[in-house]
mmCIF file of C-alpha atoms and ligand atoms in Angstrom:
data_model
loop_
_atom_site.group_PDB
_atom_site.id
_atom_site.type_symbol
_atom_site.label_atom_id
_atom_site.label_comp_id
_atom_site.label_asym_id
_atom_site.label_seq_id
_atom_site.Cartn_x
_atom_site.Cartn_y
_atom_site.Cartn_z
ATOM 1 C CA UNK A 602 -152.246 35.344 22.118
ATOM 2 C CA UNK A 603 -151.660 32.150 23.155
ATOM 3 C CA UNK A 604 -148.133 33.226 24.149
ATOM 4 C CA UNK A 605 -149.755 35.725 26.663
ATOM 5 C CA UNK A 606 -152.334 32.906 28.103
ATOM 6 C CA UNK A 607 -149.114 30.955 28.752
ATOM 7 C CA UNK A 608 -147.320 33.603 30.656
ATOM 8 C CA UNK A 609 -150.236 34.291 32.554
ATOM 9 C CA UNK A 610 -150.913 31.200 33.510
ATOM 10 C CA UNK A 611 -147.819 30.852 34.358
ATOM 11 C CA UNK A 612 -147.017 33.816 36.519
ATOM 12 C CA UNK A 613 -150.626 32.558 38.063
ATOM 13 C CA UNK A 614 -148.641 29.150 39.103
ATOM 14 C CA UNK A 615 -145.805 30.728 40.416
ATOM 15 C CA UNK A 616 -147.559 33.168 42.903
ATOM 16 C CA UNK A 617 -149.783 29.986 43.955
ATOM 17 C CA UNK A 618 -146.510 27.598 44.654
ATOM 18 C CA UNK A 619 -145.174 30.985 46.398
ATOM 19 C CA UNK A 620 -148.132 31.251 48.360
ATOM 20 C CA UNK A 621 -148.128 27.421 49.587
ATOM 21 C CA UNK A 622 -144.400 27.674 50.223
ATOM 22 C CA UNK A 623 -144.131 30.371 52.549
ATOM 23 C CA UNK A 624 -147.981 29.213 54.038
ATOM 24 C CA UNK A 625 -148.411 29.253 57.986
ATOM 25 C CA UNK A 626 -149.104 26.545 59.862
ATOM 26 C CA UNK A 627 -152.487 28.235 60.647
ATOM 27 C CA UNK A 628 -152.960 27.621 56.849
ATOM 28 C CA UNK A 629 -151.923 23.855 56.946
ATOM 29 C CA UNK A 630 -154.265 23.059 59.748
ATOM 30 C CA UNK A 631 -156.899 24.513 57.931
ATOM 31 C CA UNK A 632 -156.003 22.702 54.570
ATOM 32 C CA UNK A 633 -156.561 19.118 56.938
ATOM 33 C CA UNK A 634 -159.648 20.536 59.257
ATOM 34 C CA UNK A 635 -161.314 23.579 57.524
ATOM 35 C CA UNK A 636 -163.760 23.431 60.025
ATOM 36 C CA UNK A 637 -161.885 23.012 63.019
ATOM 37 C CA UNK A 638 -160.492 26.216 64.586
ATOM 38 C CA UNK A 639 -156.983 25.869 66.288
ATOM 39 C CA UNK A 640 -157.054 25.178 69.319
ATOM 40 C CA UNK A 641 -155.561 28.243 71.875
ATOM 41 C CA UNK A 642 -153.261 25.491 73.374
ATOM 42 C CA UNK A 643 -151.062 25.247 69.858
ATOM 43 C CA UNK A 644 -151.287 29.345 69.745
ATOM 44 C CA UNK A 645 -147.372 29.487 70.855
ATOM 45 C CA UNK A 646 -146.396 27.276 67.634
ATOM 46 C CA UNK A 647 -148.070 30.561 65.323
ATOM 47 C CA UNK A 648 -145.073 32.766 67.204
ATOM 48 C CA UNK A 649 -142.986 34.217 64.584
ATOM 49 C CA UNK A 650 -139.390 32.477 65.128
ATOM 50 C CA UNK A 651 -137.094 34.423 67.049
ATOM 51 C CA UNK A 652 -140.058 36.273 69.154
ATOM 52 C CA UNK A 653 -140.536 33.789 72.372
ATOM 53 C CA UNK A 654 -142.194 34.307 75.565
ATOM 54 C CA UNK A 655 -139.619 33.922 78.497
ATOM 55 C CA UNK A 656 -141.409 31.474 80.690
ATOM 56 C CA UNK A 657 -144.424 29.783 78.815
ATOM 57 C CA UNK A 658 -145.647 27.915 81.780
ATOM 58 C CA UNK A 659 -146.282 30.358 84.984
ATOM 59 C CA UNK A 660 -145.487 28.963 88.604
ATOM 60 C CA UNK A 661 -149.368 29.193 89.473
ATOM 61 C CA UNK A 662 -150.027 26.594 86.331
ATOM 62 C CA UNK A 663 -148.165 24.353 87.586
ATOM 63 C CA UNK A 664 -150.456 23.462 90.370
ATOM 64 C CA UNK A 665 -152.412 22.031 87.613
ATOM 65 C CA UNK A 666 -150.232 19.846 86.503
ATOM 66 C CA UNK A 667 -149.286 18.083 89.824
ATOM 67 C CA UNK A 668 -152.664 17.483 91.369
ATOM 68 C CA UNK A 669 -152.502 13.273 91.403
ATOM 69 C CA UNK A 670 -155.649 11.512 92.402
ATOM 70 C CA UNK A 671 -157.060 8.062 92.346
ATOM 71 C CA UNK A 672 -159.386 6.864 88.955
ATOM 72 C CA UNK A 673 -162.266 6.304 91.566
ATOM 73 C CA UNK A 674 -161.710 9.885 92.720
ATOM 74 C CA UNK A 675 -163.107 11.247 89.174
ATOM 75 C CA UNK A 676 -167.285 11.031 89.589
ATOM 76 C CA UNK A 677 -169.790 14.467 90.048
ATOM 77 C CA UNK A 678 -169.498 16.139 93.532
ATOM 78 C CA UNK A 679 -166.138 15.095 93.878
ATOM 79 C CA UNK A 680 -163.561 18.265 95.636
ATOM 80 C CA UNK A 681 -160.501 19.040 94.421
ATOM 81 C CA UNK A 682 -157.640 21.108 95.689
ATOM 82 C CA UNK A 683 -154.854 21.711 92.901
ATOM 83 C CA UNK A 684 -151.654 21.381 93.580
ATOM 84 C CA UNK A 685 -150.817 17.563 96.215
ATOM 85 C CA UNK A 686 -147.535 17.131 95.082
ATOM 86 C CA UNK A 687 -145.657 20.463 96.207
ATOM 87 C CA UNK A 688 -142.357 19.771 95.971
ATOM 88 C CA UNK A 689 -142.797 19.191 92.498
ATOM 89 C CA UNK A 690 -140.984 22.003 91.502
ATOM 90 C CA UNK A 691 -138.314 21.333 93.923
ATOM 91 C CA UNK A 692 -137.556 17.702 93.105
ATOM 92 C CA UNK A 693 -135.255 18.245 89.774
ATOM 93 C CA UNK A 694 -134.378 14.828 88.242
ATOM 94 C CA UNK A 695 -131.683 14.554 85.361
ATOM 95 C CA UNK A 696 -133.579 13.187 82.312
ATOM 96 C CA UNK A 697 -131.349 10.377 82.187
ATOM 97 C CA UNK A 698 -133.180 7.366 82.977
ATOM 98 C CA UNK A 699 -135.957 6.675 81.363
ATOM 99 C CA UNK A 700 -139.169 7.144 83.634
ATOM 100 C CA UNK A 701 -142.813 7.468 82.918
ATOM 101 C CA UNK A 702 -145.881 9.547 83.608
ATOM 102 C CA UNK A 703 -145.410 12.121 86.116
ATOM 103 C CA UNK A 704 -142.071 12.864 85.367
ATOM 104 C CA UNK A 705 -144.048 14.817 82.249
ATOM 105 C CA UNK A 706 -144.115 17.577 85.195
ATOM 106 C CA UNK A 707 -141.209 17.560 85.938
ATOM 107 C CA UNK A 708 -139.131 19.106 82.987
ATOM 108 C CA UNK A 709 -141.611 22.245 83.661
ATOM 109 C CA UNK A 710 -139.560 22.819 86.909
ATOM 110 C CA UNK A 711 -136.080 21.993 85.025
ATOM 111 C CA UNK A 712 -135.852 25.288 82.753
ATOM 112 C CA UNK A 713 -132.994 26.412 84.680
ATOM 113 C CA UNK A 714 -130.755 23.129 85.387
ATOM 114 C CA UNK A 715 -131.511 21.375 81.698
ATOM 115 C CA UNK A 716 -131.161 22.194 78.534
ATOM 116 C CA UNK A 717 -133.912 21.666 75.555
ATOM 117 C CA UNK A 718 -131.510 19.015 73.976
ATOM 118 C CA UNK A 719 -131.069 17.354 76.922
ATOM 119 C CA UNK A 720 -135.263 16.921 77.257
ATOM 120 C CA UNK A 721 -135.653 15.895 73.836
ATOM 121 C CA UNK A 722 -132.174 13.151 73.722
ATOM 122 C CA UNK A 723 -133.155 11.734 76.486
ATOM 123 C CA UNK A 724 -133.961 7.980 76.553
ATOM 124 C CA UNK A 725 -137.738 7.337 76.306
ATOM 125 C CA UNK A 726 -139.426 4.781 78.415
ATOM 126 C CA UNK A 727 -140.029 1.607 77.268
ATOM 127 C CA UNK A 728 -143.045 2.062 74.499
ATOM 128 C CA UNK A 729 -142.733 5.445 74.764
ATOM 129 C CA UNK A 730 -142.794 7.200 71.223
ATOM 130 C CA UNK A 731 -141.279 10.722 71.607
ATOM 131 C CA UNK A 732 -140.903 13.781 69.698
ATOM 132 C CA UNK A 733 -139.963 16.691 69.741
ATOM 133 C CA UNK A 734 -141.611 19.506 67.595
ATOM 134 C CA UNK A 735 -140.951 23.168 67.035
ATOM 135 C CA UNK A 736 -143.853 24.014 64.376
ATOM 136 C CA UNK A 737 -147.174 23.387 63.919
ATOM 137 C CA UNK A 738 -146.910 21.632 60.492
ATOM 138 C CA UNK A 739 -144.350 19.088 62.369
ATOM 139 C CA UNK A 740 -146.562 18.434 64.977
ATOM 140 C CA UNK A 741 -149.373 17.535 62.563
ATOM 141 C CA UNK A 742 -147.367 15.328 60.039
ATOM 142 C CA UNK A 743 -146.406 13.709 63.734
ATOM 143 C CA UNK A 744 -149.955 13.339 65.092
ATOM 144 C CA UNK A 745 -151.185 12.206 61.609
ATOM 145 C CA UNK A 746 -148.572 9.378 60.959
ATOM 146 C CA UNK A 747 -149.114 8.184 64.151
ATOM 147 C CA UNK A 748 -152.718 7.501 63.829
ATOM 148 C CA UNK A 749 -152.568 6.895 59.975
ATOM 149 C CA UNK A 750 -155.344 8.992 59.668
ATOM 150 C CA UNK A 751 -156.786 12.834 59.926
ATOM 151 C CA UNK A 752 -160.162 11.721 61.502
ATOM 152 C CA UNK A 753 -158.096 12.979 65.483
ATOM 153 C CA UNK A 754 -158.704 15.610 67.586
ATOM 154 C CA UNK A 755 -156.777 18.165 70.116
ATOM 155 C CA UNK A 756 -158.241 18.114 73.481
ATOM 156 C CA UNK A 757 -157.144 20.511 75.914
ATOM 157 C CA UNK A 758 -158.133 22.158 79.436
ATOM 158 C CA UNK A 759 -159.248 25.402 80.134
ATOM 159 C CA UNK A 760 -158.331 26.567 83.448
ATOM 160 C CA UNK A 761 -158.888 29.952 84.693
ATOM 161 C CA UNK A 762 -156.178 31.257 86.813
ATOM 162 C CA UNK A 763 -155.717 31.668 90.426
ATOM 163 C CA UNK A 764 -158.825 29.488 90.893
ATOM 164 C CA UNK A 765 -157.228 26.158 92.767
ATOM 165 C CA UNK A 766 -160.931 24.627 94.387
ATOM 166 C CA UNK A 767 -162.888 22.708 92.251
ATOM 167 C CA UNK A 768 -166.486 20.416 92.254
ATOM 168 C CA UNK A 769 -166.500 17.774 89.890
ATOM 169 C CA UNK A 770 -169.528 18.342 87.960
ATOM 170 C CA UNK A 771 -169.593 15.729 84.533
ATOM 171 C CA UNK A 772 -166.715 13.013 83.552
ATOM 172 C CA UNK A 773 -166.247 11.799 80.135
ATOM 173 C CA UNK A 774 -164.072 9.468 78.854
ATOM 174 C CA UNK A 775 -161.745 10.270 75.385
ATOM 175 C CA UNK A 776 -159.772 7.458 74.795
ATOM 176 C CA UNK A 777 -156.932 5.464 75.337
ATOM 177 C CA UNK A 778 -153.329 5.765 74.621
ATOM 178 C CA UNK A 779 -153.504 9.434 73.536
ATOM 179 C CA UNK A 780 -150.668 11.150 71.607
ATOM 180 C CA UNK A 781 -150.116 13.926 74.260
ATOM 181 C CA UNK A 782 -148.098 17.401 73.224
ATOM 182 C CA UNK A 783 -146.737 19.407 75.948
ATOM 183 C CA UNK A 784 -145.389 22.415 75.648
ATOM 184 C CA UNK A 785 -142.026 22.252 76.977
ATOM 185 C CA UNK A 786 -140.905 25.261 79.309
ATOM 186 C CA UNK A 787 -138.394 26.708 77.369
ATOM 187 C CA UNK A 788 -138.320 29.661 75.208
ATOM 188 C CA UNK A 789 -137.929 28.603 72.095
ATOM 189 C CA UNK A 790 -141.164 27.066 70.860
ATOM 190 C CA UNK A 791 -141.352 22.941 71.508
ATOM 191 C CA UNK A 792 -144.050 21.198 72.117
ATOM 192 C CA UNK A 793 -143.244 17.103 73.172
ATOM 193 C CA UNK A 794 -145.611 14.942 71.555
ATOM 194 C CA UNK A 795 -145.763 11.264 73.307
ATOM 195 C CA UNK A 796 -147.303 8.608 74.065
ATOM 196 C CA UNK A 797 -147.355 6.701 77.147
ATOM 197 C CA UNK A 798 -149.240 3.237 77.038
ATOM 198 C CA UNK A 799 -151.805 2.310 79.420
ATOM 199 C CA UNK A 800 -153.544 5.540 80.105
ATOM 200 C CA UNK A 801 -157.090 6.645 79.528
ATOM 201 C CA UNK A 802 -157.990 10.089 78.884
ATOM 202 C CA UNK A 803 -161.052 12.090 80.274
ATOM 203 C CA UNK A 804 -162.436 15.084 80.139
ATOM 204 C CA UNK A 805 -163.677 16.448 83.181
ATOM 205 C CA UNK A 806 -166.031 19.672 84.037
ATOM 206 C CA UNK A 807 -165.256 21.407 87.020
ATOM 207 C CA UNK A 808 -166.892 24.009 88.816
ATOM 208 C CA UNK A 809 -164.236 26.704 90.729
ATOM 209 C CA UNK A 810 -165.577 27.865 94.056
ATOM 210 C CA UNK A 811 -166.285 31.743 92.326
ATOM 211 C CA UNK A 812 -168.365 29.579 89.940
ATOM 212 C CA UNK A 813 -166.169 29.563 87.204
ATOM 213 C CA UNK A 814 -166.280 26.664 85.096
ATOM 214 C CA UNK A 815 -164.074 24.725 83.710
ATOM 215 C CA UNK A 816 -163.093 21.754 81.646
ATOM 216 C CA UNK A 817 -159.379 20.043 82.604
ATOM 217 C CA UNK A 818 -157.863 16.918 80.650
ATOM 218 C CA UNK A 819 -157.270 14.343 82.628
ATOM 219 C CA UNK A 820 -154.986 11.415 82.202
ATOM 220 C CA UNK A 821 -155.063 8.180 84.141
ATOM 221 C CA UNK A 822 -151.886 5.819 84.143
ATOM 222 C CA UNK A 823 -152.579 2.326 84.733
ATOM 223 C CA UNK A 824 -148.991 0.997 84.874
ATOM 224 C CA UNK A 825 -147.117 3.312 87.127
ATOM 225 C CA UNK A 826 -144.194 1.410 87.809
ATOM 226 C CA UNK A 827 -142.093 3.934 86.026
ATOM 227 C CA UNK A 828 -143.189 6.997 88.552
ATOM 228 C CA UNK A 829 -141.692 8.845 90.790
ATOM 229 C CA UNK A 830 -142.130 7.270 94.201
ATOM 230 C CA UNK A 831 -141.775 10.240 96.194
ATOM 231 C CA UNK A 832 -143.834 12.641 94.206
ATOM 232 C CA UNK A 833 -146.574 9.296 94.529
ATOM 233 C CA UNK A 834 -146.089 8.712 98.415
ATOM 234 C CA UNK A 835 -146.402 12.421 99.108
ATOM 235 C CA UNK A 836 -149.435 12.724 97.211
ATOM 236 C CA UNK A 837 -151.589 9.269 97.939
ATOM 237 C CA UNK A 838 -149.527 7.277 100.083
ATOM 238 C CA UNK A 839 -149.200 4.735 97.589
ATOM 239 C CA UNK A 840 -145.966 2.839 95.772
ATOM 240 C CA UNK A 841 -145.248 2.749 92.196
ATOM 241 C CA UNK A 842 -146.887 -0.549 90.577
ATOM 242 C CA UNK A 843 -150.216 -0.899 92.754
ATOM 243 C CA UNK A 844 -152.831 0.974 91.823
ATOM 244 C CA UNK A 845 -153.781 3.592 88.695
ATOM 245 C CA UNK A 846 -152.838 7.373 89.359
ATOM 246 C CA UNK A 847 -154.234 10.431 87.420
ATOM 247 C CA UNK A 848 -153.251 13.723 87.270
ATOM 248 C CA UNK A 849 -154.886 17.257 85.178
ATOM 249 C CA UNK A 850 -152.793 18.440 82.041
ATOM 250 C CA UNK A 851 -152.429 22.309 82.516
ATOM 251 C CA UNK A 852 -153.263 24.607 79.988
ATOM 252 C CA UNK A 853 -150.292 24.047 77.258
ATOM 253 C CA UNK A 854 -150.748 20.884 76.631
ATOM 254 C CA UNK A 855 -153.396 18.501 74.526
ATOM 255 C CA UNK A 856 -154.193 15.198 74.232
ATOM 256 C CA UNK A 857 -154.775 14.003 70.337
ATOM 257 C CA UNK A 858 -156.958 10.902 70.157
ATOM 258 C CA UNK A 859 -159.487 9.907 67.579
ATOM 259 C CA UNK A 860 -162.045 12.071 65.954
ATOM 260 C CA UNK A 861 -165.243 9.410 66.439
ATOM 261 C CA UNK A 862 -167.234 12.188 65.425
ATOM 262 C CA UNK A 863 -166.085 12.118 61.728
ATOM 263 C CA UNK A 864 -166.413 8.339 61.460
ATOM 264 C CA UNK A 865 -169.821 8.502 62.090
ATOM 265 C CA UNK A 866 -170.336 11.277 59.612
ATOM 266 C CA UNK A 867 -169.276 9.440 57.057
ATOM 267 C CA UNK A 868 -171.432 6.534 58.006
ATOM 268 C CA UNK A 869 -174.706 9.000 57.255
HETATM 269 C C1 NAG B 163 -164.495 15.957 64.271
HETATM 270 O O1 NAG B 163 -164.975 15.641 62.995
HETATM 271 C C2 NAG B 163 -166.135 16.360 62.607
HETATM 272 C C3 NAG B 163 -166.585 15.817 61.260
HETATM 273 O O2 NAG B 163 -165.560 15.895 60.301
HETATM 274 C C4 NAG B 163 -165.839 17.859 62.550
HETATM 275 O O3 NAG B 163 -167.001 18.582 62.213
HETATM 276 C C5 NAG B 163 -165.350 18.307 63.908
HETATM 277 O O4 NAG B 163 -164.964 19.657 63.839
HETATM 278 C C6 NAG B 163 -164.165 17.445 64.349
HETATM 279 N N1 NAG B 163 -163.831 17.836 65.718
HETATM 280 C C7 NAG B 163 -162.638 18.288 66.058
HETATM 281 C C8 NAG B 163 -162.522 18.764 67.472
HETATM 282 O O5 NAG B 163 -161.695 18.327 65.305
#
């Protein structure tokens, strides 16, 4: 009798450290934030290996991601057109030196003249913490670490395609120094997760001339010395080193920055 319990306890213990062992990522995030659903931008990470979409990001995304504006342009009634910086996709860099900011952009253009390895071994600017993650458990042990805590959040935008006029309608600042993932335009799965110091994050609503609304991450760089001076003089006419310079975050990629929410709740 107690012979059987034994077994069956045991058996029990062995299809429960099978279970954890082979468990999705979809099943760690819930173990850390049961009551948090995943956000769509991570969605790629839950891909079974081997099964990859050819080109994550789509040329019409990109406009997202090279709009750069001023910090003073970001206040209700404000008009955006996505997509300043055109030759984005035609000014291909080797990741060599170590630059900041909008450079981010750039390795979306680069599918074809770098290679992954070459993205993620590349020198990181100064105070720039980089990684490189192909799972969604990897990317939150990352994200955790860095904060030393699980009260953090995913932000992300939700941009409807083919809509490229916008109305500023609410702006609302996130935080500073955000870990931001970006999903890398390759086809295996690889999200970079950085962070770039001296940025603020907001989240801005937008209205889309059909009416369509929308809520695009925003990140503002206060030291832009490490830009790319064309890309900046195209778009605003300004140098590298003068004055802040935002830009949207497309679709695939979130900011992670502290869950203030969850403090508070444990105040009450
Ligand atoms: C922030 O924390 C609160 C309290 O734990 C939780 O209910 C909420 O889902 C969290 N928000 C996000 C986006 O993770």
């Amino acid at each position: 009798m107690e012979f059987a319990h034994l077994t069956v306890l045991s058996l029990f213990c062995l299809a429960f450290v099978g279970i954890t062992a082979t468990s999705s990522g979809e099943d760690y995030w819930q173990s850390i934030w049961p009551n948090t659903p995943l956000p769509k931008t991570f969605s790629d990470l839950l891909i079974p290996s081997g099964k990859t979409n050819s080109l994550p990001i789509k040329s019409e995304e990109l406009k997202q991601y090279s709009t750069l504006f001023f910090e003073h342009d970001l206040h209700p009634g404000k008009n955006f057109i996505l997509g300043n910086t055109n030759s984005v996709g035609s000014i291909i860099r080797p990741f060599t030196k170590s630059r900041q900011g909008v450079t981010d952009s750039i390795w979306l253009a680069n599918k074809e003249k770098q290679s992954l390895e070459d993205f993620c071994y590349s020198p990181t600017a100064i105070a720039e913490h980089k990684h490189c993650v192909s799972s969604l458990k990897s990317m939150i042990d990352q994200v955790i670490s860095h904060f030393g805590s699980t009260k953090i959040k995913a932000i992300s935008s939700n941009f409807a395609p083919y809509q490229d006029q916008y109305v500023v309608e609410d702006v609302k600042k996130v935080g500073d120094n955000a870990v931001m993932c970006h999903r890398l335009n390759f086809e295996k799965v690889v999200f970079n997760c950085h962070q770039v110091r001296d940025t603020t994050a907001y989240v801005v609503s937008l209205v889309a001339s059909d009416g369509t609304k929308t809520k695009a991450l925003t990140v503002c760089h206060h030291d832009t010395r490490g830009m790319n001076p064309e890309l900046l003089y195209e778009a605003l006419e300004v140098t590298p080193g003068t004055v802040p310079v935002c830009h949207f975050i497309g679709n695939k990629a979130a900011a992670w920055v502290p869950n203030h929410t969850a403090d508070n709740l444990c105040v009450m």
